[in-house]
Structures are given as structure tokens and as C-alpha cells.
Amino acid sequence: MEDIPKSHPRYESLMTRKKISDAMKKGLVHETGLIAHGRGEAFDYLIGEKTIPAADEAEKIAAASLIIAKNPIISVNGNVVVLTGMECINLSEEIPAKIEVNLFHRTDKRMKLLTSELLNLGASKVYGLKGDARIPGLDHDRGICDSDGIFSSDVVLVPLEDGDRCQALKNMNKTVIAIDLNPLSRTAKTANITIVDNVTRAIPNIEKWVKILKNEDKNSLEDLISRWDNRKMILEVCAFISKKLNLLF
Ligand code: PTJ
């Protein structure tokens, strides 16, 4: 990997793979996180590896929702900490929002490793280790959360989510903002706001929108959010991909 020249057309992508694979060897990323990353790459390829207009709009609405939230939180897992840990901290400070480590493959070791990683990157507080509450209706470990973290939040940003938890969080009357490159996933279809973009582009872009919208009055932000049609946006992403494929053949 070290021998790959910067001029290689897939340099960025190959270096990101190396980052994920090194983090797996250190125990931060679960081995199935590599598979999830591969699926993400495939969908990213289909949207041209850039933020498409539908995603930019979703990122704007996500920013508005996070600004007006009473108790917003960013839920992070292994892949997210490794790919965008610093950016998540910056976003959490700008909103401001809490950060909680929440894992599908939860072990004490991974929880501690990922929490330390975020603290070393400069996070002032990281939720998740206490694990004193449960999201109702979720039998697996992603249901474990902190009572003063995800459990009591009103708006949750969940990059790389699984559909089960997304639905369970909605059942708790929370607003769920998902980042998922797969527009056909259960998560994409279930979330209130779905961002079909790479987490590495989405998090900084949400932060950009938070900076732009922060001083807008609350009513105009609520108005913006009330006009959001998530299903329409997913159809737009699918149309974008189909058009791209049609142009090829
Ligand atoms: O760290 P843990 O223990 O919580 O485990 C996390 C993984 C990622 C293993 C777990 O959440 C998982 O299995 O995820 P899934 O069900 O494979 O879903 C991952 C989704 O994220 C897929 O739909 C991918 O398209 C999408 N995805 C992968 N990489 C990215 C992404 N979306 C945005 N940005 C990415 N970089």
C-alpha cells in the first residue's frame, strides 16, 4: 500500500481502504466494517463520488434539524470514528451536540478504544460507556445506550445505521437523520432525513450548513424542515443514478 504513487487514479480510495484495514487490525473497526465499507464504495461509485444536489439539500435540512433540536446527538460506530472522528467532533461543537459511541458489535474493548480515540482527537465528553439504558424493541447490542445520551435525545444523527435501530429510534418519537450511501436500504427508507452521501463528505457539509443557518430564526428553519419530503429525495437519487447509467449505454 505504501508503494502506491499519489498519481494513481484511485489513490484516495486506496488510502481510505488502508485506513479502515489498519483500524481493523487495531480493533477499532469490526471485520464486517470492511464489508460495509465495500458496499458503501460501490454506491459511491454510482453517484460519482461527489455530493449530489439531493444530498446537499438533505444535509441542509439535517443542519436545520440539529440546530433547532433541544437535545441533539451524533451516534458513531467504528467506521465513522476512523473515517471522520475529527469532523464529527467539529460538527458536535458547532451545533452543539453530544457524541455517543454505539456499536452493533459491542465489546468493552472496542467501546473503550473508540472512546479513547475520540478523546485523543479532542472531544470534551463522549457518551456510550455507561450503557445504562435500552432502546425498546431492539434485542441486539445496538439497543444499549446512555440514559443521558441517545436515550433522552430528540434528534439523532446516525451515520452507517442499520434499519432496525432506525425504526426503533423513530418509535421513540425521535427525529432520525441517517447517512447511507445505499438509497435502497431499510435505513434510507425509514429515516426522517436520509443523506445519500459518503460520511466523509456529509459530516463537513452538514457543519458548513450549520454555520450558514445558525443565525436564522427558528420559525424559518421549522418551515424549511416541514417542507422536506424524504421519499421524493430518495426517488431523485435513484433517478440520478439511472440517468447516469442510461448515458453510459
Ligand atoms: O462498528 P460497529 O460494530 O457498529 O459495526 C458497524 C457496521 C458498519 C459493521 C454495521 O453497522 C453494519 O453491518 O452496517 P451495514 O448494515 O453493512 O450497513 C452499512 C451501510 O452503510 C451500507 O448501506 C453502506 O452502503 C453504508 N456505508 C458504508 N460506508 C459508508 C456508508 N455510507 C456512507 N458513507 C460511508 N463511508
GROMACS .gro file of C-alpha atoms and ligand atoms in nm:
model
  285
    1MET     CA    1   0.000   0.000   0.000
    2GLU     CA    2   0.279   0.241   0.093
    3ASP     CA    3   0.413   0.197  -0.262
    4ILE     CA    4   0.103   0.342  -0.427
    5PRO     CA    5   0.200   0.664  -0.605
    6LYS     CA    6  -0.013   0.975  -0.544
    7SER     CA    7  -0.073   0.988  -0.919
    8HIS     CA    8  -0.270   0.661  -0.904
    9PRO     CA    9  -0.626   0.741  -1.023
   10ARG     CA   10  -0.774   0.556  -0.723
   11TYR     CA   11  -0.519   0.691  -0.470
   12GLU     CA   12  -0.774   0.845  -0.229
   13SER     CA   13  -0.993   0.537  -0.235
   14LEU     CA   14  -0.697   0.302  -0.180
   15MET     CA   15  -0.567   0.510   0.111
   16THR     CA   16  -0.912   0.510   0.273
   17ARG     CA   17  -0.918   0.130   0.240
   18LYS     CA   18  -0.580   0.118   0.410
   19LYS     CA   19  -0.706   0.340   0.692
   20ILE     CA   20  -1.006   0.112   0.751
   21SER     CA   21  -0.797  -0.204   0.727
   22ASP     CA   22  -0.528  -0.071   0.969
   23ALA     CA   23  -0.804   0.030   1.213
   24MET     CA   24  -0.949  -0.319   1.194
   25LYS     CA   25  -0.610  -0.466   1.290
   26LYS     CA   26  -0.606  -0.231   1.593
   27GLY     CA   27  -0.956  -0.343   1.691
   28LEU     CA   28  -1.136  -0.013   1.629
   29VAL     CA   29  -1.328  -0.134   1.324
   30HIS     CA   30  -1.512  -0.466   1.327
   31GLU     CA   31  -1.412  -0.705   1.047
   32THR     CA   32  -1.759  -0.672   0.894
   33GLY     CA   33  -1.697  -0.297   0.886
   34LEU     CA   34  -1.473  -0.371   0.587
   35ILE     CA   35  -1.764  -0.536   0.409
   36ALA     CA   36  -1.991  -0.240   0.491
   37HIS     CA   37  -1.722  -0.007   0.355
   38GLY     CA   38  -1.707  -0.204   0.030
   39ARG     CA   39  -2.082  -0.178  -0.015
   40GLY     CA   40  -2.057   0.195   0.050
   41GLU     CA   41  -1.780   0.229  -0.211
   42ALA     CA   42  -1.996   0.061  -0.474
   43PHE     CA   43  -2.282   0.305  -0.420
   44ASP     CA   44  -2.042   0.598  -0.400
   45TYR     CA   45  -1.913   0.499  -0.745
   46LEU     CA   46  -2.269   0.510  -0.879
   47ILE     CA   47  -2.325   0.868  -0.759
   48GLY     CA   48  -1.987   0.978  -0.898
   49GLU     CA   49  -1.805   1.004  -0.562
   50LYS     CA   50  -1.934   1.355  -0.505
   51THR     CA   51  -2.214   1.525  -0.312
   52ILE     CA   52  -2.509   1.528  -0.549
   53PRO     CA   53  -2.772   1.809  -0.525
   54ALA     CA   54  -3.028   1.588  -0.345
   55ALA     CA   55  -2.768   1.504  -0.077
   56ASP     CA   56  -2.666   1.867  -0.036
   57GLU     CA   57  -3.031   1.958   0.024
   58ALA     CA   58  -3.067   1.674   0.277
   59GLU     CA   59  -2.751   1.798   0.453
   60LYS     CA   60  -2.906   2.146   0.474
   61ILE     CA   61  -3.230   2.009   0.629
   62ALA     CA   62  -3.023   1.792   0.865
   63ALA     CA   63  -2.834   2.102   0.980
   64ALA     CA   64  -3.161   2.290   1.039
   65SER     CA   65  -3.300   1.998   1.245
   66LEU     CA   66  -2.984   1.974   1.454
   67ILE     CA   67  -2.984   2.350   1.520
   68ILE     CA   68  -3.343   2.362   1.647
   69ALA     CA   69  -3.314   2.036   1.846
   70LYS     CA   70  -3.330   2.060   2.225
   71ASN     CA   71  -3.100   1.764   2.282
   72PRO     CA   72  -2.920   1.658   1.961
   73ILE     CA   73  -2.669   1.374   1.948
   74ILE     CA   74  -2.431   1.218   1.695
   75SER     CA   75  -2.416   0.839   1.721
   76VAL     CA   76  -2.083   0.698   1.600
   77ASN     CA   77  -1.955   0.346   1.532
   78GLY     CA   78  -1.616   0.202   1.435
   79ASN     CA   79  -1.614   0.303   1.068
   80VAL     CA   80  -1.736   0.654   1.146
   81VAL     CA   81  -1.476   0.726   1.416
   82VAL     CA   82  -1.196   0.606   1.190
   83LEU     CA   83  -1.312   0.788   0.876
   84THR     CA   84  -1.447   1.111   1.027
   85GLY     CA   85  -1.379   1.123   1.402
   86MET     CA   86  -1.232   1.474   1.392
   87GLU     CA   87  -1.508   1.605   1.165
   88CYS     CA   88  -1.776   1.462   1.398
   89ILE     CA   89  -1.615   1.644   1.692
   90ASN     CA   90  -1.606   1.972   1.495
   91LEU     CA   91  -1.971   1.929   1.397
   92SER     CA   92  -2.073   1.847   1.754
   93GLU     CA   93  -1.904   2.164   1.879
   94GLU     CA   94  -2.062   2.382   1.610
   95ILE     CA   95  -2.422   2.266   1.676
   96PRO     CA   96  -2.357   2.199   1.978
   97ALA     CA   97  -2.447   1.826   2.015
   98LYS     CA   98  -2.337   1.530   2.221
   99ILE     CA   99  -2.142   1.235   2.075
  100GLU     CA  100  -2.212   0.874   2.173
  101VAL     CA  101  -2.032   0.557   2.070
  102ASN     CA  102  -2.296   0.300   1.979
  103LEU     CA  103  -2.188  -0.032   1.832
  104PHE     CA  104  -2.354  -0.322   1.659
  105HIS     CA  105  -2.061  -0.547   1.753
  106ARG     CA  106  -2.028  -0.412   2.106
  107THR     CA  107  -1.741  -0.528   2.329
  108ASP     CA  108  -1.592  -0.342   2.628
  109LYS     CA  109  -1.260  -0.333   2.447
  110ARG     CA  110  -1.397  -0.167   2.131
  111MET     CA  111  -1.611   0.076   2.333
  112LYS     CA  112  -1.305   0.188   2.530
  113LEU     CA  113  -1.078   0.203   2.223
  114LEU     CA  114  -1.323   0.418   2.026
  115THR     CA  115  -1.399   0.645   2.323
  116SER     CA  116  -1.024   0.700   2.381
  117GLU     CA  117  -0.973   0.768   2.012
  118LEU     CA  118  -1.236   1.047   2.022
  119LEU     CA  119  -1.098   1.190   2.347
  120ASN     CA  120  -0.746   1.189   2.199
  121LEU     CA  121  -0.880   1.373   1.894
  122GLY     CA  122  -1.010   1.645   2.129
  123ALA     CA  123  -1.369   1.551   2.221
  124SER     CA  124  -1.456   1.701   2.560
  125LYS     CA  125  -1.703   1.426   2.653
  126VAL     CA  126  -1.802   1.100   2.488
  127TYR     CA  127  -2.119   0.912   2.585
  128GLY     CA  128  -2.178   0.538   2.549
  129LEU     CA  129  -1.961   0.359   2.804
  130LYS     CA  130  -2.223   0.370   3.078
  131GLY     CA  131  -2.480   0.180   2.874
  132ASP     CA  132  -2.744   0.220   3.144
  133ALA     CA  133  -3.047   0.237   2.911
  134ARG     CA  134  -3.202   0.032   2.631
  135ILE     CA  135  -3.380   0.135   2.314
  136PRO     CA  136  -3.712  -0.052   2.339
  137GLY     CA  137  -3.767  -0.331   2.086
  138LEU     CA  138  -3.401  -0.392   1.997
  139ASP     CA  139  -3.264  -0.727   2.110
  140HIS     CA  140  -2.909  -0.678   1.983
  141ASP     CA  141  -2.637  -0.468   2.144
  142ARG     CA  142  -2.710  -0.157   1.935
  143GLY     CA  143  -3.003  -0.117   2.175
  144ILE     CA  144  -2.763  -0.040   2.461
  145CYS     CA  145  -2.720   0.335   2.513
  146ASP     CA  146  -2.673   0.604   2.779
  147SER     CA  147  -2.977   0.742   2.960
  148ASP     CA  148  -2.837   1.097   2.932
  149GLY     CA  149  -2.716   1.033   2.574
  150ILE     CA  150  -2.909   0.873   2.288
  151PHE     CA  151  -3.194   0.759   2.512
  152SER     CA  152  -3.302   1.112   2.609
  153SER     CA  153  -3.210   1.285   2.281
  154ASP     CA  154  -3.469   1.431   2.043
  155VAL     CA  155  -3.268   1.440   1.717
  156VAL     CA  156  -3.014   1.165   1.639
  157LEU     CA  157  -2.762   1.178   1.356
  158VAL     CA  158  -2.677   0.820   1.266
  159PRO     CA  159  -2.411   0.761   1.003
  160LEU     CA  160  -2.386   0.396   0.882
  161GLU     CA  161  -2.700   0.281   1.053
  162ASP     CA  162  -2.892  -0.043   1.049
  163GLY     CA  163  -3.262  -0.029   0.969
  164ASP     CA  164  -3.372  -0.193   1.293
  165ARG     CA  165  -3.237   0.077   1.519
  166CYS     CA  166  -3.354   0.350   1.286
  167GLN     CA  167  -3.714   0.227   1.322
  168ALA     CA  168  -3.676   0.174   1.698
  169LEU     CA  169  -3.548   0.531   1.743
  170LYS     CA  170  -3.840   0.662   1.540
  171ASN     CA  171  -4.077   0.462   1.759
  172MET     CA  172  -3.933   0.665   2.050
  173ASN     CA  173  -4.051   0.981   1.866
  174LYS     CA  174  -3.700   1.089   1.782
  175THR     CA  175  -3.607   1.255   1.454
  176VAL     CA  176  -3.356   1.028   1.280
  177ILE     CA  177  -3.106   1.167   1.033
  178ALA     CA  178  -2.926   0.883   0.853
  179ILE     CA  179  -2.618   0.894   0.632
  180ASP     CA  180  -2.621   0.595   0.400
  181LEU     CA  181  -2.477   0.565   0.051
  182ASN     CA  182  -2.732   0.296  -0.030
  183PRO     CA  183  -3.059   0.473  -0.120
  184LEU     CA  184  -3.242   0.138  -0.120
  185SER     CA  185  -3.152   0.032   0.234
  186ARG     CA  186  -3.414  -0.004   0.509
  187THR     CA  187  -3.236   0.277   0.693
  188ALA     CA  188  -3.261   0.509   0.392
  189LYS     CA  189  -3.631   0.436   0.360
  190THR     CA  190  -3.707   0.462   0.733
  191ALA     CA  191  -3.516   0.774   0.843
  192ASN     CA  192  -3.685   1.115   0.863
  193ILE     CA  193  -3.395   1.268   0.673
  194THR     CA  194  -3.171   1.046   0.460
  195ILE     CA  195  -2.838   1.171   0.334
  196VAL     CA  196  -2.716   0.962   0.042
  197ASP     CA  197  -2.354   1.070   0.054
  198ASN     CA  198  -2.021   0.945   0.183
  199VAL     CA  199  -1.988   1.015   0.555
  200THR     CA  200  -1.651   1.178   0.479
  201ARG     CA  201  -1.824   1.445   0.267
  202ALA     CA  202  -2.155   1.457   0.453
  203ILE     CA  203  -2.028   1.548   0.802
  204PRO     CA  204  -1.821   1.853   0.691
  205ASN     CA  205  -2.105   1.963   0.463
  206ILE     CA  206  -2.360   1.947   0.745
  207GLU     CA  207  -2.118   2.157   0.950
  208LYS     CA  208  -2.098   2.409   0.664
  209TRP     CA  209  -2.480   2.435   0.662
  210VAL     CA  210  -2.493   2.468   1.044
  211LYS     CA  211  -2.261   2.770   1.014
  212ILE     CA  212  -2.481   2.922   0.740
  213LEU     CA  213  -2.817   2.859   0.911
  214LYS     CA  214  -2.724   2.908   1.274
  215ASN     CA  215  -2.848   3.267   1.296
  216GLU     CA  216  -3.171   3.213   1.101
  217ASP     CA  217  -3.485   3.249   1.309
  218LYS     CA  218  -3.638   2.929   1.447
  219ASN     CA  219  -3.966   2.965   1.254
  220SER     CA  220  -3.799   2.979   0.914
  221LEU     CA  221  -3.591   2.669   1.000
  222GLU     CA  222  -3.905   2.485   1.112
  223ASP     CA  223  -4.075   2.589   0.789
  224LEU     CA  224  -3.780   2.454   0.587
  225ILE     CA  225  -3.797   2.121   0.773
  226SER     CA  226  -4.176   2.090   0.741
  227ARG     CA  227  -4.148   2.106   0.361
  228TRP     CA  228  -3.895   1.818   0.347
  229ASP     CA  229  -4.016   1.512   0.154
  230ASN     CA  230  -3.771   1.227   0.220
  231ARG     CA  231  -3.933   0.982  -0.022
  232LYS     CA  232  -3.916   1.236  -0.304
  233MET     CA  233  -3.545   1.287  -0.234
  234ILE     CA  234  -3.475   0.910  -0.245
  235LEU     CA  235  -3.655   0.891  -0.581
  236GLU     CA  236  -3.439   1.181  -0.703
  237VAL     CA  237  -3.121   0.995  -0.603
  238CYS     CA  238  -3.242   0.681  -0.784
  239ALA     CA  239  -3.329   0.891  -1.092
  240PHE     CA  240  -2.982   1.049  -1.078
  241ILE     CA  241  -2.819   0.703  -1.079
  242SER     CA  242  -3.046   0.570  -1.357
  243LYS     CA  243  -2.975   0.873  -1.574
  244LYS     CA  244  -2.602   0.824  -1.524
  245LEU     CA  245  -2.630   0.457  -1.624
  246ASN     CA  246  -2.851   0.541  -1.925
  247LEU     CA  247  -2.591   0.786  -2.050
  248LEU     CA  248  -2.333   0.509  -2.043
  249PHE     CA  249  -2.526   0.255  -2.251
  250PTJ     O1  250  -1.875  -0.060   1.442
  250PTJ     P1  251  -1.996  -0.148   1.454
  250PTJ     O2  252  -1.975  -0.264   1.547
  250PTJ     O3  253  -2.120  -0.071   1.494
  250PTJ     O4  254  -2.029  -0.214   1.311
  250PTJ     C1  255  -2.064  -0.131   1.212
  250PTJ     C2  256  -2.105  -0.198   1.078
  250PTJ     C3  257  -2.070  -0.097   0.969
  250PTJ     C4  258  -2.030  -0.327   1.057
  250PTJ     C5  259  -2.255  -0.225   1.084
  250PTJ     O5  260  -2.322  -0.105   1.114
  250PTJ     C6  261  -2.306  -0.283   0.956
  250PTJ     O6  262  -2.305  -0.403   0.936
  250PTJ     O7  263  -2.355  -0.197   0.869
  250PTJ     P2  264  -2.436  -0.241   0.738
  250PTJ     O8  265  -2.568  -0.299   0.776
  250PTJ     O9  266  -2.347  -0.316   0.646
  250PTJ    O10  267  -2.469  -0.101   0.674
  250PTJ     C7  268  -2.374  -0.014   0.636
  250PTJ     C8  269  -2.440   0.083   0.538
  250PTJ    O11  270  -2.357   0.195   0.536
  250PTJ     C9  271  -2.448   0.026   0.395
  250PTJ    O12  272  -2.575   0.053   0.340
  250PTJ    C10  273  -2.341   0.105   0.318
  250PTJ    O13  274  -2.383   0.139   0.189
  250PTJ    C11  275  -2.327   0.232   0.402
  250PTJ     N1  276  -2.192   0.285   0.402
  250PTJ    C12  277  -2.074   0.218   0.408
  250PTJ     N2  278  -1.970   0.303   0.408
  250PTJ    C13  279  -2.023   0.428   0.404
  250PTJ    C14  280  -2.165   0.416   0.400
  250PTJ     N3  281  -2.245   0.524   0.396
  250PTJ    C15  282  -2.186   0.645   0.395
  250PTJ     N4  283  -2.052   0.663   0.398
  250PTJ    C16  284  -1.968   0.557   0.402
  250PTJ     N5  285  -1.835   0.578   0.404
   0.00000   0.00000   0.00000
